[in-house]
mmCIF file of C-alpha atoms in Angstrom:
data_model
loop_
_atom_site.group_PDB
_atom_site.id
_atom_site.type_symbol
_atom_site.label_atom_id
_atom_site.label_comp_id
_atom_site.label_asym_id
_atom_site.label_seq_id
_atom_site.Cartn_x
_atom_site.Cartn_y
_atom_site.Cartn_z
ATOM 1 C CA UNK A 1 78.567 69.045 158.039
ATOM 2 C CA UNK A 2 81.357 67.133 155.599
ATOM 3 C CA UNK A 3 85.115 68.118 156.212
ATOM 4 C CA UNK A 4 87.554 66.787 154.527
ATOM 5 C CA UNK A 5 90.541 64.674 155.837
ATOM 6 C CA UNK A 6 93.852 64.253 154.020
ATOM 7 C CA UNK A 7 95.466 61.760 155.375
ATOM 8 C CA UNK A 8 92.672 60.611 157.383
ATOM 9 C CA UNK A 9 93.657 56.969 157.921
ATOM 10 C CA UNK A 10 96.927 57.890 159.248
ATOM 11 C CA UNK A 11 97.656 57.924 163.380
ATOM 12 C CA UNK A 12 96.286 61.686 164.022
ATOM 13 C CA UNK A 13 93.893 61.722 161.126
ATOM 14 C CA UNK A 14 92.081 57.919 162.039
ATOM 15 C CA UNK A 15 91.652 59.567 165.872
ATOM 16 C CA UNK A 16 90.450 62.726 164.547
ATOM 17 C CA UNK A 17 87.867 61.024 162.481
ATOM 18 C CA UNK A 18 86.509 59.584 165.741
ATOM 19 C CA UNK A 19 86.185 62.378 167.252
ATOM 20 C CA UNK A 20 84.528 64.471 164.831
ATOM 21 C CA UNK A 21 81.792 61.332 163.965
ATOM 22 C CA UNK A 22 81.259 62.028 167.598
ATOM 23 C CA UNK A 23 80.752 65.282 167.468
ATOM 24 C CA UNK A 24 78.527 64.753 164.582
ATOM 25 C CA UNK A 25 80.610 65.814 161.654
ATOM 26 C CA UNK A 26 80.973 63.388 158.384
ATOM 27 C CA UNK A 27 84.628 63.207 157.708
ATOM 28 C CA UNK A 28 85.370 62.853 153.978
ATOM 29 C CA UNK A 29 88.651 60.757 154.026
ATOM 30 C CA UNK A 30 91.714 61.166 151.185
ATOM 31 C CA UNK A 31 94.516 58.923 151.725
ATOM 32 C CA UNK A 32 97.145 57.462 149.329
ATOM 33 C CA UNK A 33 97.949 54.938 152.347
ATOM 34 C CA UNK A 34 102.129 56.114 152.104
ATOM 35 C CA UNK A 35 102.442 55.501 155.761
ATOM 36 C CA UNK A 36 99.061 53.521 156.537
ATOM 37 C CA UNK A 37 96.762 50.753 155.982
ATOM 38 C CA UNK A 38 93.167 50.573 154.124
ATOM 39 C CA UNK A 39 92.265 48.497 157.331
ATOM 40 C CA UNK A 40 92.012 51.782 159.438
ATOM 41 C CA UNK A 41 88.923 52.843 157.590
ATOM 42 C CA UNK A 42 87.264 49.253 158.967
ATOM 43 C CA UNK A 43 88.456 49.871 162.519
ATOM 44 C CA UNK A 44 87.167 53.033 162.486
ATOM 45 C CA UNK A 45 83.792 52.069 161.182
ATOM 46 C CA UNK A 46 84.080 49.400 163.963
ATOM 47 C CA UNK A 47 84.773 51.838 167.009
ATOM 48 C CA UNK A 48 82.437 54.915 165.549
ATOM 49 C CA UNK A 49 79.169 52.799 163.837
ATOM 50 C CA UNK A 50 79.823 54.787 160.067
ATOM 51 C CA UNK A 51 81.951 54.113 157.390
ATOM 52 C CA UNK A 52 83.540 57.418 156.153
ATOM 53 C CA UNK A 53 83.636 58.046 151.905
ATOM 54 C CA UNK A 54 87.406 57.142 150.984
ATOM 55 C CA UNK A 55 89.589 58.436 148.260
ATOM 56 C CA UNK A 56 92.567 57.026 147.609
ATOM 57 C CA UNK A 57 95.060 59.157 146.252
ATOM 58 C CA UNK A 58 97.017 62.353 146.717
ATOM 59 C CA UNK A 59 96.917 65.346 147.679
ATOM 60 C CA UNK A 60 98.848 66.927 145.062
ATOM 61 C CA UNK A 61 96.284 65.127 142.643
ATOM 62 C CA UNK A 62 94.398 68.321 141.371
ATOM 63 C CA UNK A 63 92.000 65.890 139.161
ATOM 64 C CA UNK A 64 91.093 64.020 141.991
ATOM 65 C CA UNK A 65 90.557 67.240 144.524
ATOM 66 C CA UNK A 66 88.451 68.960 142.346
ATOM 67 C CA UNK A 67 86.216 65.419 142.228
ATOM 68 C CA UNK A 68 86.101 65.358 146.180
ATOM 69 C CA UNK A 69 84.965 68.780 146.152
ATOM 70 C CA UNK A 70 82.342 68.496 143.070
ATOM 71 C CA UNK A 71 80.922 65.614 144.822
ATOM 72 C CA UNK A 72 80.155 66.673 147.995
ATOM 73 C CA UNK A 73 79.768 70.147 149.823
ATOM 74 C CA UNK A 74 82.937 70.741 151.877
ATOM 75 C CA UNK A 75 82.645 72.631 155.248
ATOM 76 C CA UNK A 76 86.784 72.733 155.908
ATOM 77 C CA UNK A 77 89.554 71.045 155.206
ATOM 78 C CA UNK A 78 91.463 68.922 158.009
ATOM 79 C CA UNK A 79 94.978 68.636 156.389
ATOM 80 C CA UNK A 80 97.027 65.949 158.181
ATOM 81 C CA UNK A 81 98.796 64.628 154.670
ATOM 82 C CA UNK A 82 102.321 64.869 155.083
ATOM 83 C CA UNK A 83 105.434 63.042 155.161
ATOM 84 C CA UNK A 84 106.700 62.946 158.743
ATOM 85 C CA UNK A 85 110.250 61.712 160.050
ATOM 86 C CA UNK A 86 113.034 64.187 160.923
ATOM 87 C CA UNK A 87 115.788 61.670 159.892
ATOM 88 C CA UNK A 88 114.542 60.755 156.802
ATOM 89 C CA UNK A 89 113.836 64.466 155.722
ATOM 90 C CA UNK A 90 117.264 65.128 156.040
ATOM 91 C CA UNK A 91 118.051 62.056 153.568
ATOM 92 C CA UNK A 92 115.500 62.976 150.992
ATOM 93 C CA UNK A 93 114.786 66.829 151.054
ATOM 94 C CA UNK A 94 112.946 67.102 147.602
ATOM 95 C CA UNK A 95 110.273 64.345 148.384
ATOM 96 C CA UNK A 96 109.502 65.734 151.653
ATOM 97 C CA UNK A 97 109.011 69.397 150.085
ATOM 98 C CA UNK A 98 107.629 68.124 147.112
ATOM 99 C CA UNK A 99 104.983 66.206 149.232
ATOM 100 C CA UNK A 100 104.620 68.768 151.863
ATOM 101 C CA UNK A 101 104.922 72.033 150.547
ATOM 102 C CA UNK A 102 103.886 71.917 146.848
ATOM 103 C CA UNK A 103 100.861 69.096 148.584
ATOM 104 C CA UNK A 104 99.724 72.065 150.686
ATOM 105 C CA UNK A 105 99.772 74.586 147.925
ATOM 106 C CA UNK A 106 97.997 72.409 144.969
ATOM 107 C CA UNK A 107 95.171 71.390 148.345
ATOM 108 C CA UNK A 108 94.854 75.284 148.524
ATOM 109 C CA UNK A 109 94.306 75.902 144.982
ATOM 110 C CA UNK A 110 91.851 73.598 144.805
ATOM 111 C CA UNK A 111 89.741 74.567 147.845
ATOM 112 C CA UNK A 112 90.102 78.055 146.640
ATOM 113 C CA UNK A 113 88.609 77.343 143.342
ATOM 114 C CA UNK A 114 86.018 75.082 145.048
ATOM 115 C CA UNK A 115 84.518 78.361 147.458
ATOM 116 C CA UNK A 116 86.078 76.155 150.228
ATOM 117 C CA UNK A 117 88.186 78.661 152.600
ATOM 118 C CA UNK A 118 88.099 77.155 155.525
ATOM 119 C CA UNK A 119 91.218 74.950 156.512
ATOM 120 C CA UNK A 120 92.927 73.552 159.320
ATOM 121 C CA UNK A 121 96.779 72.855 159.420
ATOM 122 C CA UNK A 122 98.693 69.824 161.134
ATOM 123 C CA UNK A 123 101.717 71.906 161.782
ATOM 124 C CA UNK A 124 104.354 70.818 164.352
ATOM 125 C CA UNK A 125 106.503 72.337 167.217
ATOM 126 C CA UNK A 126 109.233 71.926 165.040
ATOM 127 C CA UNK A 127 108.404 75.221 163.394
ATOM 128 C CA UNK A 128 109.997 76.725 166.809
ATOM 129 C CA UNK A 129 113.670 75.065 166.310
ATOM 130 C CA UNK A 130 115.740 75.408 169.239
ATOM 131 C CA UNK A 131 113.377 77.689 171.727
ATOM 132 C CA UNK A 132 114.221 80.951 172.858
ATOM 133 C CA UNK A 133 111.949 80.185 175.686
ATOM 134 C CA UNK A 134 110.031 77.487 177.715
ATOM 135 C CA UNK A 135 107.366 76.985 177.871
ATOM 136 C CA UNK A 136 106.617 77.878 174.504
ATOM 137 C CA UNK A 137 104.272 79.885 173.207
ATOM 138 C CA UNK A 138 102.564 81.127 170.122
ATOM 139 C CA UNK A 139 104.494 83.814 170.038
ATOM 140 C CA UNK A 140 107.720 82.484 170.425
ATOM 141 C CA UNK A 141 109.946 83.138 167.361
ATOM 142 C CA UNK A 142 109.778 80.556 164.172
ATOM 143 C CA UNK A 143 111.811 79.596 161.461
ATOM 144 C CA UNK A 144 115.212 79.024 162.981
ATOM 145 C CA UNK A 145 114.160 75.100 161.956
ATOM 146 C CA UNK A 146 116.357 72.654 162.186
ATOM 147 C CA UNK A 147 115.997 69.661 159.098
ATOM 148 C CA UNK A 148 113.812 70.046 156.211
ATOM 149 C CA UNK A 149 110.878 68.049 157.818
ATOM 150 C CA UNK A 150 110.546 71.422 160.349
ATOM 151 C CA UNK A 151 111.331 73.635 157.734
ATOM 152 C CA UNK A 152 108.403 72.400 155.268
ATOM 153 C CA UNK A 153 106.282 72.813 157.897
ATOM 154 C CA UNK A 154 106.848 76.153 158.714
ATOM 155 C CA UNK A 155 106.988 77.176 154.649
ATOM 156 C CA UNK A 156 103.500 75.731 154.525
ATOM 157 C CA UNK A 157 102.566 78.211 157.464
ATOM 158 C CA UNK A 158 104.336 80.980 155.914
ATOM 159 C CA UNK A 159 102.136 80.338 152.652
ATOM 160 C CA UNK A 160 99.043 80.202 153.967
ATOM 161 C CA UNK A 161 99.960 83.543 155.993
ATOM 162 C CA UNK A 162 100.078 84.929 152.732
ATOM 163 C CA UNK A 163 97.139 83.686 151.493
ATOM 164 C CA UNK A 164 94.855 85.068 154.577
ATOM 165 C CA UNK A 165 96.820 88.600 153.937
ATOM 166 C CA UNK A 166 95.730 88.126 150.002
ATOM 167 C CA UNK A 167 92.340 86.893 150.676
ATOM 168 C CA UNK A 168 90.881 88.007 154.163
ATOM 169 C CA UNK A 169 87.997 85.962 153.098
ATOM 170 C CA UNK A 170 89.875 82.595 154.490
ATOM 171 C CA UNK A 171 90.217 80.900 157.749
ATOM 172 C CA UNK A 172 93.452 79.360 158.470
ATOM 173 C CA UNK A 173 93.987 77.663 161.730
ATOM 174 C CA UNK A 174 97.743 76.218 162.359
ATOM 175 C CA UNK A 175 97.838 73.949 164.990
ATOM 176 C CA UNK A 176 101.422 73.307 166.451
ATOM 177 C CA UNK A 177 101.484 69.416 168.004
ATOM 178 C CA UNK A 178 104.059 68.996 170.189
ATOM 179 C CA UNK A 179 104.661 64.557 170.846
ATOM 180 C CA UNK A 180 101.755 62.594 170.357
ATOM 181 C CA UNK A 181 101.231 59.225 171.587
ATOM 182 C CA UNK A 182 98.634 56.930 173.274
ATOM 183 C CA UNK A 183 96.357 55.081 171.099
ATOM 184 C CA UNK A 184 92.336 55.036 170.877
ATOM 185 C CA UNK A 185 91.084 53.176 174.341
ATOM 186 C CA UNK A 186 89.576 50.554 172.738
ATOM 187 C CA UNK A 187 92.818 48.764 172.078
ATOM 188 C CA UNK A 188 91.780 48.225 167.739
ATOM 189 C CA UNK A 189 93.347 52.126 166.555
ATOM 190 C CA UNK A 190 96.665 53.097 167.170
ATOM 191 C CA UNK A 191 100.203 54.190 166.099
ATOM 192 C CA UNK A 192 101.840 51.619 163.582
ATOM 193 C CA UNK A 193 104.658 53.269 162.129
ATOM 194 C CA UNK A 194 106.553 51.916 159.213
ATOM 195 C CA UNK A 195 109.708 49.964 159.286
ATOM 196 C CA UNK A 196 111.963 51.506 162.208
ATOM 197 C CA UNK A 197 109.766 53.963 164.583
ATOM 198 C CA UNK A 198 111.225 57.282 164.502
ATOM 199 C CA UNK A 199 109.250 58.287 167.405
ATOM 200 C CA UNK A 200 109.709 57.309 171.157
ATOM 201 C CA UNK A 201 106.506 55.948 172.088
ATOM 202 C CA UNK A 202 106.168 53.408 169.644
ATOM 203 C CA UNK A 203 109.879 52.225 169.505
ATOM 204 C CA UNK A 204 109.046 52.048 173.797
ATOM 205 C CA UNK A 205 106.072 49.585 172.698
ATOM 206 C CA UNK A 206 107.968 47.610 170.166
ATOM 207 C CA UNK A 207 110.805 46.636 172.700
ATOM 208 C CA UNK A 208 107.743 45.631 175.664
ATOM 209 C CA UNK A 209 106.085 43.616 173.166
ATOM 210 C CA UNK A 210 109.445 42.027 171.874
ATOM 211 C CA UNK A 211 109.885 42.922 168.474
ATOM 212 C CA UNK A 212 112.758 45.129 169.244
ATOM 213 C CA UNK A 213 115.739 44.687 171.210
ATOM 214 C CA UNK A 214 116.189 47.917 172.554
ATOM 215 C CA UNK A 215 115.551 51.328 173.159
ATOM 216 C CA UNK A 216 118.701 53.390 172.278
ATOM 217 C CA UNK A 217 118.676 56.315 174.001
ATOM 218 C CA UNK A 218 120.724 59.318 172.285
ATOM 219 C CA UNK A 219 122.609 61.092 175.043
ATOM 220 C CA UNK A 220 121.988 61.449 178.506
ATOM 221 C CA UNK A 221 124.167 64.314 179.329
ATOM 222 C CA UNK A 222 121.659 67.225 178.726
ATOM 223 C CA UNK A 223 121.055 70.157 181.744
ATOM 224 C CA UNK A 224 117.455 67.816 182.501
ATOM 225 C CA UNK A 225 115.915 66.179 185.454
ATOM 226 C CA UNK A 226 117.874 62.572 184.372
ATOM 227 C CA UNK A 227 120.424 63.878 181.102
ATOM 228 C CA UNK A 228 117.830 63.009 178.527
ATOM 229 C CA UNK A 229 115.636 65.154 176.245
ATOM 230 C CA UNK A 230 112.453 66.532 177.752
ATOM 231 C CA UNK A 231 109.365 66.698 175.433
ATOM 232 C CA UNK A 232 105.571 67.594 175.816
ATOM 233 C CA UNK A 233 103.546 64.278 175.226
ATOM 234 C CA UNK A 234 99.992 64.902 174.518
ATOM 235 C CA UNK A 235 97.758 61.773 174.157
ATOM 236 C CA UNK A 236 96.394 61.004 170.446
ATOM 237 C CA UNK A 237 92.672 61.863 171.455
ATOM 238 C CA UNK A 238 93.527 65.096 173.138
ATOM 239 C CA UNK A 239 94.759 66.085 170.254
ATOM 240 C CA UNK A 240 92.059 64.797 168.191
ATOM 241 C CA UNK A 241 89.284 67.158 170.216
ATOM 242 C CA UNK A 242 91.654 70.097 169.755
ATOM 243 C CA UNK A 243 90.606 69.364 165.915
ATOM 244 C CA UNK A 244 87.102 69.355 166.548
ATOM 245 C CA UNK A 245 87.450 72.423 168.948
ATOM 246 C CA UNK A 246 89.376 74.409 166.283
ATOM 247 C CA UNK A 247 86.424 73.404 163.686
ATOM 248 C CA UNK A 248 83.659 74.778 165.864
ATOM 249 C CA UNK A 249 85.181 77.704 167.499
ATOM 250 C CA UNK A 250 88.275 79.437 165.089
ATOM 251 C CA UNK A 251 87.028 77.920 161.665
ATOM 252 C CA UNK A 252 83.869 80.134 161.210
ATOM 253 C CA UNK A 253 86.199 83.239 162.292
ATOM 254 C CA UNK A 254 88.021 84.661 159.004
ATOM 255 C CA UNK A 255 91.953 85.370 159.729
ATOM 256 C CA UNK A 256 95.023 83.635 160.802
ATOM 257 C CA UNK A 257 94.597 81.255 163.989
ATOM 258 C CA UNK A 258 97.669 79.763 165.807
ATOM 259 C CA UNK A 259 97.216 77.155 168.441
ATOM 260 C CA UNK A 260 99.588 74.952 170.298
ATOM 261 C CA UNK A 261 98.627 71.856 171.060
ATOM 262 C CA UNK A 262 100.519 70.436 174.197
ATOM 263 C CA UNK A 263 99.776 69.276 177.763
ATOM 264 C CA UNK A 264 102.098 71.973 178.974
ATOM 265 C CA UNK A 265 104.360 69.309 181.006
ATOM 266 C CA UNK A 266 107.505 67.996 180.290
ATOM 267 C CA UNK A 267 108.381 63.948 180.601
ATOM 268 C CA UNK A 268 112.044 63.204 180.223
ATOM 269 C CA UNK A 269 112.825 59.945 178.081
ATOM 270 C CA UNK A 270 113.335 57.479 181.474
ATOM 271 C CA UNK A 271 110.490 58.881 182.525
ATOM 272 C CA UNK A 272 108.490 57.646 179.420
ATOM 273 C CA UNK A 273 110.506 54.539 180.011
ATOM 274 C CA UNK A 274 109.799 54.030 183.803
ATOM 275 C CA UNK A 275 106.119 55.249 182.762
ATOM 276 C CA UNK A 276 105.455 52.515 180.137
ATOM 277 C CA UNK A 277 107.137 49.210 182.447
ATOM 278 C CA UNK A 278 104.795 50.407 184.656
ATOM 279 C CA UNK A 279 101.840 49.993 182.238
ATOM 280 C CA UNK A 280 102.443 47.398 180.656
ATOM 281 C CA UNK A 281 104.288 44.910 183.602
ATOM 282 C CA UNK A 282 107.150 44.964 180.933
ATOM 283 C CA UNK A 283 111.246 45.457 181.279
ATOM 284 C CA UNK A 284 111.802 48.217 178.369
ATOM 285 C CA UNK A 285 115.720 47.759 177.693
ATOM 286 C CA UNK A 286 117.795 50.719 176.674
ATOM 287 C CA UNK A 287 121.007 51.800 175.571
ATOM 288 C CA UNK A 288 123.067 55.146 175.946
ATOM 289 C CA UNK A 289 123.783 56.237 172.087
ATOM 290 C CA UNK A 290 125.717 59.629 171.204
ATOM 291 C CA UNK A 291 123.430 62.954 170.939
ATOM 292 C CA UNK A 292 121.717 63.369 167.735
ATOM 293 C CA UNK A 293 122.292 66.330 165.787
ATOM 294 C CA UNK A 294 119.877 68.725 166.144
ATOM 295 C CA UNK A 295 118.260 67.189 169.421
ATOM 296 C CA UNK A 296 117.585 69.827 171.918
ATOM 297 C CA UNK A 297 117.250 69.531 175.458
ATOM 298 C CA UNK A 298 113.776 69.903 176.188
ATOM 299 C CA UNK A 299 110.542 71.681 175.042
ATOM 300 C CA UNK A 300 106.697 72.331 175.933
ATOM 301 C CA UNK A 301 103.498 74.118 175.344
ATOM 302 C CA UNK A 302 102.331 76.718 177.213
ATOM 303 C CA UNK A 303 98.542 75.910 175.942
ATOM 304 C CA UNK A 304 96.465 78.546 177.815
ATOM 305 C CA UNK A 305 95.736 80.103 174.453
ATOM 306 C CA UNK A 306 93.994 76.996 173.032
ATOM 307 C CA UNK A 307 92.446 76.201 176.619
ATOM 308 C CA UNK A 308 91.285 79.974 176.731
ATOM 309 C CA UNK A 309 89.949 80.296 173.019
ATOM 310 C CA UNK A 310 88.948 76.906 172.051
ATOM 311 C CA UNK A 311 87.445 75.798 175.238
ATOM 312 C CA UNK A 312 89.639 72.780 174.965
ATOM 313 C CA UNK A 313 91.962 70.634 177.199
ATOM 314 C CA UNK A 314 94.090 67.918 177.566
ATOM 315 C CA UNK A 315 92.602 65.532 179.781
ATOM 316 C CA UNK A 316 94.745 62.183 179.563
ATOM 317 C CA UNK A 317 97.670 61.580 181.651
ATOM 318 C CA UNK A 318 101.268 59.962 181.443
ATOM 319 C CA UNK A 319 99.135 56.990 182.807
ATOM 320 C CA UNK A 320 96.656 56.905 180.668
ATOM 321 C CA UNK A 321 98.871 57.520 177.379
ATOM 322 C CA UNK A 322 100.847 54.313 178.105
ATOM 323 C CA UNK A 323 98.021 52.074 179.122
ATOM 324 C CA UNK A 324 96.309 53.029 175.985
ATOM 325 C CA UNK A 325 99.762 52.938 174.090
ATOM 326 C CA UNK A 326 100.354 49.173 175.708
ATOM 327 C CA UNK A 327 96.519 48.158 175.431
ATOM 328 C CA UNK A 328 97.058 49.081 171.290
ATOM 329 C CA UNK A 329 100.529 47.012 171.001
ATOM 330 C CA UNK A 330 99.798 43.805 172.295
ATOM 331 C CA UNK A 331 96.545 43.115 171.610
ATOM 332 C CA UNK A 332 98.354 44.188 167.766
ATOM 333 C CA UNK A 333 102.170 43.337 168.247
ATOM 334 C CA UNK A 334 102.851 43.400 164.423
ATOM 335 C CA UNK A 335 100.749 46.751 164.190
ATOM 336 C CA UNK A 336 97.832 46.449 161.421
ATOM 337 C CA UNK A 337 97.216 43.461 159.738
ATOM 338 C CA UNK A 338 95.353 42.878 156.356
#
């Protein structure tokens, strides 16, 4: 079976493609390397014993999707491509639903035209905004989103609702991550974000290993077990098998499918902070900074539905996340190198 992987060499899509080698599935990988590194495909050869086919480009190149999918016979679609960071989507709106949105629809298009209507969407918790309730649930209300990053997310579920109303003939499967982190346990795969991390973990990992001074912390002063935000963490590879899990058991079923993808716990910020000293023998250094707008106070999964349906669940603990997190860092303080 070949599926195909946009952005398959980034930090989800490189675990994914792991797991689903594992699991005896040829990943078919489509990159255009925006926020990773050509050297992922070598690591992942390394760790798995098979070199995935790799296109580089993008996803909103029609000429090159409809050469993917005359070249090889697509089971699904995995679609991970996406620009990512809350902060920046606020500074650049366009690019991020350019890339996001109009990415999804021209991917869509193509795989329609192709006879390819199975696909698989790397949506976000985001889609929730602000909760009306915790834990959340897939039932919990969307689109009160707050930046553009959360809203092009939930646009690109909203479309391909539309599409499974049009054409019952499709399988759609949105899964909602909540905070992924933890890296693959070998130490060679992990997250290497570009320029400033704009996510927890790795800005934790940067300041144990010394490349940055310290964590700042934005407010402390929320209604939580310590004043700072609360957030589900899921390790990387959990969330990889919840991809292989939605392939086998809601890809082959026609309709809408809505997971979320979460441990169903809550760690508070010092807890990550306390977690990851303790792993890695390291003083992590903080600072108090002001609230950021549009922070919330805290938010997990209630995952029983993906447990339930998918015969799936998390496995990895707080532990084991920052082990694997500091295991990934230092033996590769300046992330990937080529």
């Amino acid at each position: 079976m070949k599926v195909l992987i946009t952005g398959g060499m980034g930090y989800i899509g490189s675990h994914t493609c792991i797991q689903l080698i594992a699991a005896g599935i040829e990943p078919i990988i489509l990159d255009n390397l925006c926020n990773s590194k050509e050297i992922v495909l070598q690591r992942i050869a390394a760790i798995s014993g098979k070199t995935p086919d790799f296109y580089l480009g993008d996803v909103r190149d029609r000429a090159l999707l409809d050469k993917i999918f005359s070249e090889h016979e697509i089971y699904a679609v995995i679609h991970f491509a996406g620009l990512k960071a809350v902060g920046e989507s606020v500074a650049k709106p366009l690019e991020y639903y350019d890339n996001n949105v109009h990415g999804s629809l021209v991917l869509a298009e193509a795989m329609r035209d192709a006879g390819v209507k199975r696909l698989i969407f790397s949506s976000s918790a985001t889609v929730y905004g602000d909760p009306q309730e915790i834990p959340i649930k897939e039932t919990t209300a969307t689109g009160a989103t707050t930046n553009p990053y959360g809203r092009s997310k939930y646009m690109v579920e909203e479309c391909m609702r539309d599409l499974v109303n049009a054409d019952p003939q499709w399988s759609v499967t949105l899964l909602r991550y909540f905070n992924p982190v933890g890296a693959h346990e070998s130490g060679t795969m992990g997250e290497d974000p570009q320029g400033i991390p704009n996510n927890l973990m790795p800005f934790i990992a940067q300041v144990a290993v010394g490349r940055r001074e310290f964590l700042s912390v934005f407010g402390d002063d929320y209604p939580t077990v310590d004043g700072t935000g609360v957030r589900d963490y899921i390790h990387v590879v959990d969330l990889a098998d919840g991809h292989v899990a939605a392939l086998n058991k809601a890809s082959p079923k026609h309709g809408l499918h809505i997971y979320n993808l979460g441990t169903g716990n809550g760690a508070s910020v010092l807890e990550m902070v306390a977690a990851f000293s303790k792993a890695s023998g390291k003083e992590v250094k903080y600072q108090v900074s002001p609230r950021r707008p549009g922070d919330i106070a805290e938010c997990w999964a209630d995952p029983s539905k993906a447990m339930l349906e998918l015969d799936w669940s998390p496995s990895r603990d707080l532990e084991t996340m920052t082990t694997d997190s500091w295991r990934w860092q230092s033996n590769n303080p300046n992330g990937y190198q080529e």
